[in-house]
PDB file of C-alpha atoms in Angstrom:
ATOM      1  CA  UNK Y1290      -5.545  -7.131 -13.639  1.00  0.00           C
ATOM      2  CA  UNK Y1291      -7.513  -8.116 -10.399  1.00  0.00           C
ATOM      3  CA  UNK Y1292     -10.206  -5.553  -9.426  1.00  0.00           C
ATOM      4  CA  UNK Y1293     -11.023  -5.188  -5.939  1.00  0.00           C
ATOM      5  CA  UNK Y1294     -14.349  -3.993  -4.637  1.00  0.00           C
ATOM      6  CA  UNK Y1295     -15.200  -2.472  -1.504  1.00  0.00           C
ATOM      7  CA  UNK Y1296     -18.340  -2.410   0.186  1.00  0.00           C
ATOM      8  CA  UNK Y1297     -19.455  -0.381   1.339  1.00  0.00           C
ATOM      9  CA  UNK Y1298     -17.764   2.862   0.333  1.00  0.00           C
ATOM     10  CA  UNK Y1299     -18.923   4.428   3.625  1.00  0.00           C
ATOM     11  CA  UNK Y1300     -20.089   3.339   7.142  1.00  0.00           C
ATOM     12  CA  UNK Y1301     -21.203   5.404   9.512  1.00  0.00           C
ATOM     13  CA  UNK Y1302     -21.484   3.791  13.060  1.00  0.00           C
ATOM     14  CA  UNK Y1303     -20.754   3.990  16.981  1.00  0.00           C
ATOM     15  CA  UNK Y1304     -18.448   3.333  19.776  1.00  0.00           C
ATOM     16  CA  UNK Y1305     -18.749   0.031  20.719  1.00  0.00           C
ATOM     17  CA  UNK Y1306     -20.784  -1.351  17.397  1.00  0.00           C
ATOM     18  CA  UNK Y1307     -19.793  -4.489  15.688  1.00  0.00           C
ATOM     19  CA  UNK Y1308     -19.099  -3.226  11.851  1.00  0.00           C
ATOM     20  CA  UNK Y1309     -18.132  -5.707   8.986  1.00  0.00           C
ATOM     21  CA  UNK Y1310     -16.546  -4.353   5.339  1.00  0.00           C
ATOM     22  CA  UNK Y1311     -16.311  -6.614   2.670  1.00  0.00           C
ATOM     23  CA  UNK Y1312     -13.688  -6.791  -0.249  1.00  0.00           C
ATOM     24  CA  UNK Y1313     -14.218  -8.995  -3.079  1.00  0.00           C
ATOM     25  CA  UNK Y1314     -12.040  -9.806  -5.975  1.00  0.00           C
ATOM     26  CA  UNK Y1315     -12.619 -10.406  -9.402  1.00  0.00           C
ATOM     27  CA  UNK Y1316     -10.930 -13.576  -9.544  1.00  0.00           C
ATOM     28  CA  UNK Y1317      -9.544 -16.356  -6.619  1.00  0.00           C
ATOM     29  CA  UNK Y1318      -6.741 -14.831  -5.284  1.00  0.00           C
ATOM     30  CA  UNK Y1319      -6.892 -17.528  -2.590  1.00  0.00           C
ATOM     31  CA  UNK Y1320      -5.825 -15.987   0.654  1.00  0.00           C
ATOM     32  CA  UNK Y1321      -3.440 -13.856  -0.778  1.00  0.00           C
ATOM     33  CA  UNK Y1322      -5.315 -10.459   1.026  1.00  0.00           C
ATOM     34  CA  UNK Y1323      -4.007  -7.348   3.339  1.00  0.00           C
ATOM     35  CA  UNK Y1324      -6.187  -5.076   4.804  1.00  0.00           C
ATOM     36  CA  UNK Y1325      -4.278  -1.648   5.877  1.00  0.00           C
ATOM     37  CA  UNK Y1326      -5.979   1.146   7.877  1.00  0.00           C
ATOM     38  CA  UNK Y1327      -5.496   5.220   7.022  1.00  0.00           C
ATOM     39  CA  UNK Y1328      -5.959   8.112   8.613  1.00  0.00           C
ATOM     40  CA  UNK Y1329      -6.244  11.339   7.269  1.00  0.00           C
ATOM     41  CA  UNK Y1330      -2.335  12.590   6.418  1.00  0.00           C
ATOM     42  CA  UNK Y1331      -0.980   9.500   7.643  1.00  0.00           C
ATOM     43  CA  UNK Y1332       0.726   6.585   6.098  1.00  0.00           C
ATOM     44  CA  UNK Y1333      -1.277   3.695   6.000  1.00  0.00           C
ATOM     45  CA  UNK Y1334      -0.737   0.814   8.377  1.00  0.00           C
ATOM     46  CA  UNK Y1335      -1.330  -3.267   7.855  1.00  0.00           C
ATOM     47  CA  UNK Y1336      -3.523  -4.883  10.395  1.00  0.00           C
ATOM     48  CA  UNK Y1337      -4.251  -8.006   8.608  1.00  0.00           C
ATOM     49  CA  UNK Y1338      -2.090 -10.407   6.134  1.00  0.00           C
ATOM     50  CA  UNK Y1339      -2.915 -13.807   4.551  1.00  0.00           C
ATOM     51  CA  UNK Y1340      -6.495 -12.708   5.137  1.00  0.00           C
ATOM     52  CA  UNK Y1341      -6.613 -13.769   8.298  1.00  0.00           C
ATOM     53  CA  UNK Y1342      -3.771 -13.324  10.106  1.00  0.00           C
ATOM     54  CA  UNK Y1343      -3.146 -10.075  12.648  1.00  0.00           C
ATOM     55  CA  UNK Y1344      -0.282  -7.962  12.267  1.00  0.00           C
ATOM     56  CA  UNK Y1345       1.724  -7.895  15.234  1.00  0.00           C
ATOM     57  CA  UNK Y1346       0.400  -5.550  17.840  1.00  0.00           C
ATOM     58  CA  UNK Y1347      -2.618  -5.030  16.614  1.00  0.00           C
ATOM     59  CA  UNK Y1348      -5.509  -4.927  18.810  1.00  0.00           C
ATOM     60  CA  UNK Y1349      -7.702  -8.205  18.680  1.00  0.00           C
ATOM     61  CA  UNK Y1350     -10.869  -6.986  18.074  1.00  0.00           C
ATOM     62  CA  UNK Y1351     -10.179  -6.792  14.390  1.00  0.00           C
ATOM     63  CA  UNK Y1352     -10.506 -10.041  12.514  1.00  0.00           C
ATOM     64  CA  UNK Y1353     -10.248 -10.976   8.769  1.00  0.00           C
ATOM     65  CA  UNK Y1354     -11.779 -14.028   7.373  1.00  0.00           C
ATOM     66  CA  UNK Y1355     -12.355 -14.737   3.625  1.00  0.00           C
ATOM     67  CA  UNK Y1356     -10.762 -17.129   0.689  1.00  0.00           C
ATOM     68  CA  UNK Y1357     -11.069 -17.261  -2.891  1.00  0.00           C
ATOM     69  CA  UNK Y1358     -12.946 -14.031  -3.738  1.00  0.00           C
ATOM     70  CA  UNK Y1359     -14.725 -12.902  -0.874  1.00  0.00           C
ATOM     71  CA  UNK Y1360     -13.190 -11.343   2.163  1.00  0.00           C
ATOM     72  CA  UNK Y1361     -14.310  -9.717   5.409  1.00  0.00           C
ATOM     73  CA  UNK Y1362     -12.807  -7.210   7.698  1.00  0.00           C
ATOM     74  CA  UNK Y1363     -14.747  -7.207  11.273  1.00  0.00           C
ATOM     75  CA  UNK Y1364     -13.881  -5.112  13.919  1.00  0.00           C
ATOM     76  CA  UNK Y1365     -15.723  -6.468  17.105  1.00  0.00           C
ATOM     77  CA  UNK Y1366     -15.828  -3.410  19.172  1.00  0.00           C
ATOM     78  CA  UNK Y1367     -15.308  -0.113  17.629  1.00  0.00           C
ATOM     79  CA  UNK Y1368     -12.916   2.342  19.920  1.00  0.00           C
ATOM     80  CA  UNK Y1369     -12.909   6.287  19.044  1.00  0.00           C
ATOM     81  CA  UNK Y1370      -9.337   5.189  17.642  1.00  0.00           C
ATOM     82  CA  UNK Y1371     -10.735   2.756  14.694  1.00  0.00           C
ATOM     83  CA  UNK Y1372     -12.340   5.550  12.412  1.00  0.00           C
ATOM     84  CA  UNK Y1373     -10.971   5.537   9.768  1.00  0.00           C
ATOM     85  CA  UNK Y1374     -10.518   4.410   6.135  1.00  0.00           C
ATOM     86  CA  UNK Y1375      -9.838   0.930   5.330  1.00  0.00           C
ATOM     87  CA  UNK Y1376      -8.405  -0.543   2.366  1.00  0.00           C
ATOM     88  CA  UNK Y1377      -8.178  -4.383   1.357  1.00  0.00           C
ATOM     89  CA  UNK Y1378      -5.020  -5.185  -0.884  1.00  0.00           C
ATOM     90  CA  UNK Y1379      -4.757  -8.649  -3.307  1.00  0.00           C
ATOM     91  CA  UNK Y1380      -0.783 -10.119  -3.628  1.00  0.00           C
ATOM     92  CA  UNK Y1381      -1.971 -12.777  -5.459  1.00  0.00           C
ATOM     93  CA  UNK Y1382       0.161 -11.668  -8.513  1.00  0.00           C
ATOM     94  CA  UNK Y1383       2.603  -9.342  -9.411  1.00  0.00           C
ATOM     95  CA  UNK Y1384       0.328  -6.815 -10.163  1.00  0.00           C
ATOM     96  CA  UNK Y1385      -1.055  -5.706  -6.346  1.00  0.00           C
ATOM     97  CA  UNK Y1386      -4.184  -3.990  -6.286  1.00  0.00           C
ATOM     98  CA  UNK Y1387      -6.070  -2.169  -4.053  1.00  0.00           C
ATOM     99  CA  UNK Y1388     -10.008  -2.158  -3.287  1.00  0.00           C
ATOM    100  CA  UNK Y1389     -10.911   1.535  -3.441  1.00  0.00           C
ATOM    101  CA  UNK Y1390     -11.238   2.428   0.301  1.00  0.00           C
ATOM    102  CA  UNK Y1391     -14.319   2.482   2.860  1.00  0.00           C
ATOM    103  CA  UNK Y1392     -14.463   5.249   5.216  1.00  0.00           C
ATOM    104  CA  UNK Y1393     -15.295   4.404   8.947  1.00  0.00           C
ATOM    105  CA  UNK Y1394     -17.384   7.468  10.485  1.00  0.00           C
ATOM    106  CA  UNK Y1395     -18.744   8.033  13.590  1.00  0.00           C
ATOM    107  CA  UNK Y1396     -22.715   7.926  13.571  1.00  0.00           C
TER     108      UNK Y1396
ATOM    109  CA  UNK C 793      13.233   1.664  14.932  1.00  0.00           C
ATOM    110  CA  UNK C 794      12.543   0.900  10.877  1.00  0.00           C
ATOM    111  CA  UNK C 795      12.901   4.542   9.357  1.00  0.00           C
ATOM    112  CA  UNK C 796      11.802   4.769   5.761  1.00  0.00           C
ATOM    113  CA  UNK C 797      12.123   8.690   4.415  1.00  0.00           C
ATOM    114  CA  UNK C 798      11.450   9.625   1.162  1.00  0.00           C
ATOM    115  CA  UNK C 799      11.992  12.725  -0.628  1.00  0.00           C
ATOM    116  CA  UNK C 800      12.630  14.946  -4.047  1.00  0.00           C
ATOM    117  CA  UNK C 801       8.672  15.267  -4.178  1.00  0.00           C
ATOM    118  CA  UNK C 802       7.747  18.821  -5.888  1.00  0.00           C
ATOM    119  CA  UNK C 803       5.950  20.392  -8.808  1.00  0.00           C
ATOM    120  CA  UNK C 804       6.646  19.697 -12.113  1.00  0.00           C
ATOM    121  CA  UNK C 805       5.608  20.691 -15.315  1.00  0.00           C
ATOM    122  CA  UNK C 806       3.558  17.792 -17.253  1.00  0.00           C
ATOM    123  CA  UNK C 807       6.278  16.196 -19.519  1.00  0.00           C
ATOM    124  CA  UNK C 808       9.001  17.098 -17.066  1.00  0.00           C
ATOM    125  CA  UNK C 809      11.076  14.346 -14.887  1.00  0.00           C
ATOM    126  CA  UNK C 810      11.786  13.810 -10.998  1.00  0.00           C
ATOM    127  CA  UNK C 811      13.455  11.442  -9.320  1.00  0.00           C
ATOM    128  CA  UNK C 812      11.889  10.638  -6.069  1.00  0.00           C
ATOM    129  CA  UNK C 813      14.295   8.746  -3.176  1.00  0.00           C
ATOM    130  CA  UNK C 814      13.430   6.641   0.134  1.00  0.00           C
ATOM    131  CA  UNK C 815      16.016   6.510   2.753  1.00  0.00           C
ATOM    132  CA  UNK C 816      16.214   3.533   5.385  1.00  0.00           C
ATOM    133  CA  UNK C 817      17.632   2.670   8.205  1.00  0.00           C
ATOM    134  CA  UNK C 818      16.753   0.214  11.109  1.00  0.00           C
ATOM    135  CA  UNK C 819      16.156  -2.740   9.128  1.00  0.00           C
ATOM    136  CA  UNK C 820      18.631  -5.504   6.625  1.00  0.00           C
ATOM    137  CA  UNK C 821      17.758  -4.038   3.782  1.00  0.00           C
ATOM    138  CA  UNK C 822      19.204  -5.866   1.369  1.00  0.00           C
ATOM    139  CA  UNK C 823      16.686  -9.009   2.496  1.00  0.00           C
ATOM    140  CA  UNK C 824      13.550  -7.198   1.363  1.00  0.00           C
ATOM    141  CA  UNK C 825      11.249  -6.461  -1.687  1.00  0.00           C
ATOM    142  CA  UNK C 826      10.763  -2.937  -1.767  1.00  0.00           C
ATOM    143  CA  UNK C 827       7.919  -0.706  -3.394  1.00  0.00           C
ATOM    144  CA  UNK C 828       6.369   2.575  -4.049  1.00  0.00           C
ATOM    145  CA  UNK C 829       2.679   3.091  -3.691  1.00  0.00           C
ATOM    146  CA  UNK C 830       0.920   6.424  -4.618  1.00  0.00           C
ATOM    147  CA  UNK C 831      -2.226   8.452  -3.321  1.00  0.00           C
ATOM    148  CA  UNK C 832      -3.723  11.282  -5.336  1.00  0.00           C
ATOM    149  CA  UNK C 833      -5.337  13.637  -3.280  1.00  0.00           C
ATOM    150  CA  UNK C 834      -8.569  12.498  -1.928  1.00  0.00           C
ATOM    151  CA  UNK C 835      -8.375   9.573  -3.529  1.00  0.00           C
ATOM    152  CA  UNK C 836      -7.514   5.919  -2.823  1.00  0.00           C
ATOM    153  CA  UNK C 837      -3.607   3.960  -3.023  1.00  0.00           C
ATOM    154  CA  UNK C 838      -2.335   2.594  -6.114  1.00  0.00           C
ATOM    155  CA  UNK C 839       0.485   0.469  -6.218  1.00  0.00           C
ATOM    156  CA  UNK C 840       3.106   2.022  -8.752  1.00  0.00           C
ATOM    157  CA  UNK C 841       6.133  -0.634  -8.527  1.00  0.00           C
ATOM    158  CA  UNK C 842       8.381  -3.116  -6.964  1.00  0.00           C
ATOM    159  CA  UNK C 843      11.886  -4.548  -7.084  1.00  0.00           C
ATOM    160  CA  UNK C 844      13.158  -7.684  -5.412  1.00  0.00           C
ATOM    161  CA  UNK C 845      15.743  -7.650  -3.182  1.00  0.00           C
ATOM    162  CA  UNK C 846      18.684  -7.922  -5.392  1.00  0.00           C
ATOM    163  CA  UNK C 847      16.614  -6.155  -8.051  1.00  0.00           C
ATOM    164  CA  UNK C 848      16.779  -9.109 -10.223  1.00  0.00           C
ATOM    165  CA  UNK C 849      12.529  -8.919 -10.585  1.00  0.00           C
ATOM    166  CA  UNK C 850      10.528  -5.662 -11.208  1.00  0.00           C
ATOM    167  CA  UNK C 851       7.344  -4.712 -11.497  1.00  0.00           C
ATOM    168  CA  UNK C 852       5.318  -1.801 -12.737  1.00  0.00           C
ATOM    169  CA  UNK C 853       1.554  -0.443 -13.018  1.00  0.00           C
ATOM    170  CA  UNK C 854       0.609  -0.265 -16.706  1.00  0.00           C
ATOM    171  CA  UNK C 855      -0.286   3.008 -15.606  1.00  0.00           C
ATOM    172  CA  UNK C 856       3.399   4.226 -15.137  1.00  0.00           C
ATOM    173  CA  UNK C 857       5.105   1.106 -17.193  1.00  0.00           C
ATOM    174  CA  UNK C 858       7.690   2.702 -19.800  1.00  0.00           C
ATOM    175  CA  UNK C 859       7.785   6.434 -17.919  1.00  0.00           C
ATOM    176  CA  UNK C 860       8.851   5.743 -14.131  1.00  0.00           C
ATOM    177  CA  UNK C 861      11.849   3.457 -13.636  1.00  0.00           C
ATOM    178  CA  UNK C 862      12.524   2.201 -10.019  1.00  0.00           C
ATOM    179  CA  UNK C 863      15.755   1.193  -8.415  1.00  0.00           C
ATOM    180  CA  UNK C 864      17.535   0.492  -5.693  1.00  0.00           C
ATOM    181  CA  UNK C 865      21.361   1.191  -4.282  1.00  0.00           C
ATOM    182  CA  UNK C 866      21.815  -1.607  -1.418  1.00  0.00           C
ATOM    183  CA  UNK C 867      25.071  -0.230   0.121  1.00  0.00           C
ATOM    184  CA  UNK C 868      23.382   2.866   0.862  1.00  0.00           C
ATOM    185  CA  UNK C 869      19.970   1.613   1.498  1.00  0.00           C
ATOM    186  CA  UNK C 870      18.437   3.747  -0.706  1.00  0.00           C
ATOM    187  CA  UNK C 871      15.131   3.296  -2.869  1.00  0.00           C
ATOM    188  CA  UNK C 872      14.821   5.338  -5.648  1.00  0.00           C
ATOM    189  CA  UNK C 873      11.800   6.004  -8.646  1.00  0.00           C
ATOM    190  CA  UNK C 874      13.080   7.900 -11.832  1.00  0.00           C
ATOM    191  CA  UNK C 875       9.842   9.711 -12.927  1.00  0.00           C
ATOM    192  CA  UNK C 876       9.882  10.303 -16.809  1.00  0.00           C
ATOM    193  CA  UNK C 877       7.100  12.332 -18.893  1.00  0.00           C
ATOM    194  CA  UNK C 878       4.963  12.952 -16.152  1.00  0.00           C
ATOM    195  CA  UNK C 879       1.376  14.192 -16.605  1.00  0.00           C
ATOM    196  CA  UNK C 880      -1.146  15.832 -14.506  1.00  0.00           C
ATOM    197  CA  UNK C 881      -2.522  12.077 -13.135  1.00  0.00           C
ATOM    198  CA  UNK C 882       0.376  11.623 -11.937  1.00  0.00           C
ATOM    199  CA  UNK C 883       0.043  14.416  -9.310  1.00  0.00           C
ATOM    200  CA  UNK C 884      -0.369  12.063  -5.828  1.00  0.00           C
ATOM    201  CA  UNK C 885       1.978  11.871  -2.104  1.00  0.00           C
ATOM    202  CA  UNK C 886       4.032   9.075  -3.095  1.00  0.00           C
ATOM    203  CA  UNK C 887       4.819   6.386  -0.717  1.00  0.00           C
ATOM    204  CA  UNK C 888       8.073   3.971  -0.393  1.00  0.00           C
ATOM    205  CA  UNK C 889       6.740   1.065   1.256  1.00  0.00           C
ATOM    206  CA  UNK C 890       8.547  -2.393   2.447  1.00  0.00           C
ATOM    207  CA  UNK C 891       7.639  -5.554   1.691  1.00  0.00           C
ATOM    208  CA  UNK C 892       6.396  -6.953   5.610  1.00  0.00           C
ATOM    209  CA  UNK C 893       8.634 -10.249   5.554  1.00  0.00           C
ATOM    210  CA  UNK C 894      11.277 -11.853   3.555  1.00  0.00           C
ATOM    211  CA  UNK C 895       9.177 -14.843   2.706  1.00  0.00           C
ATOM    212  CA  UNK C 896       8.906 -15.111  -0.298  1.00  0.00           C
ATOM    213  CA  UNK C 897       4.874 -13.960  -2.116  1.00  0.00           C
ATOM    214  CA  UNK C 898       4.000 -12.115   1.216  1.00  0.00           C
ATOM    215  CA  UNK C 899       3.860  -8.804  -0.641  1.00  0.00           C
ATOM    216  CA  UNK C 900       1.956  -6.660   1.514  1.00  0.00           C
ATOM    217  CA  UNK C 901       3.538  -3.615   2.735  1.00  0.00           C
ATOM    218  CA  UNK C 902       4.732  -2.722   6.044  1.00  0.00           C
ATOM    219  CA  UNK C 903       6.200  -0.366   7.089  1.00  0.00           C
ATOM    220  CA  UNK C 904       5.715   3.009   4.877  1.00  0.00           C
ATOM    221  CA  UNK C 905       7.486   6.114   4.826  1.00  0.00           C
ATOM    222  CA  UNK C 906       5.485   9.506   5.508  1.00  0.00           C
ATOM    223  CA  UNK C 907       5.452  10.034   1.555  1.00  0.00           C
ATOM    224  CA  UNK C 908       6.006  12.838  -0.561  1.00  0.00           C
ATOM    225  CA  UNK C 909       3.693  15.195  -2.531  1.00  0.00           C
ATOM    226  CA  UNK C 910       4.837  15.548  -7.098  1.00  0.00           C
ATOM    227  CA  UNK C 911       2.371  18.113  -8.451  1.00  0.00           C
ATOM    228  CA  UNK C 912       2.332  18.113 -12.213  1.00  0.00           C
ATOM    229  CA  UNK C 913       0.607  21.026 -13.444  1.00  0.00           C
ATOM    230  CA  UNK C 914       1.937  24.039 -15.720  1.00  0.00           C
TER     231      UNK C 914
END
């Protein structure tokens, strides 16, 4: 199986800060990456697909970038709305995987 | 609006069975790979399974492989995930989740349903 790794596993930061989580995979995977936000009791939700490509609707201040095995999530801006936890997700085979989560808190 | 409901969550004894089902509505359903991801509590998602759209090609975790079955009833929309000898690990909310497109290899999930909570403990 592909392991995912987050990093880090928590981030604690402010309104308005620039805050980059990384997800790495244990072997290429290409671009074949989601990232998904979740918040507490809620379903999660898919911001990013193809590693760097934004969901429909969601707001442009998140960005992913990445190929291969390394892979960012940056959110340029954060808004009282983006804490959270974040998950990345590999599709590059049958067998998805998920990196193990990092929490977004507010500082 | 895509509407994906699940239900038959509950508790369980370990070793016992449920059968866990995801209703839809809003969508073509028979175009899409479905799935079912689960969340144990406090913890982070695992993907469980998936089934193409004419169920011709599914998938399990090794973690469930040979005790959960998953299926799928097109004419009523329906997802379904026949839970056999269950054990106390496999106490999580479980989520039915759709595949975002129909291209083909874009499995990433959206949307998901709310979930639904199997306990397994005596």
């Amino acid at each position: 199986d592909i392991q995912m790794t987050q990093s880090p596993s928590t981030l604690s930061a402010s309104v308005g800060d620039r805050v980059t989580i990384t997800c790495r995979a244990s072997q290429s995977i290409s671009t074949w990456l989601a990232w998904y936000q979740q918040k507490p009791g809620k379903a999660p939700k898919l911001l990013i697909y193809r590693a760097s490509t934004l969901e429909s609707e969601v707001p442009s201040r998140f960005s992913g970038s990445g190929s291969g095995t390394e892979f960012t999530l940056t959110i340029s801006s954060l808004q009282p709305d983006d804490f959270a936890t974040y998950y990345c997700q590999q599709y590059d085979n049958y067998l998805i995987t998920f990196g193990q989560g990092t929490r977004l808190e507010i500082k | 609006e895509v509407q994906l409901v699940e239900s038959g969550g509950g508790l369980v004894k370990p070793g016992g069975s449920l059968r866990l089902s995801c209703a839809t509505s809003g969508f073509t359903f028979d175009s899409y790979r479905m799935n079912w991801v689960r969340q144990a509590p406090g913890k982070g998602l695992e993907w469980v399974s998936s089934i193409s759209s004419s169920s011709i090609y599914i998938y399990y975790a090794d973690s469930v492989k040979g005790r959960f079955t998953i299926s799928r009833d097109n004419a009523k929309r329906s997802l379904y995930l026949q839970m056999y000898s269950l054990r106390a690990e496999d106490t999580a909310v479980y989520y039915c989740a759709r595949d975002s497109t129909v291209v083909a290899g874009e499995n990433c999930f959206d949307p998901w349903g709310q979930g639904t909570l199997v306990t397994v403990s005596s």
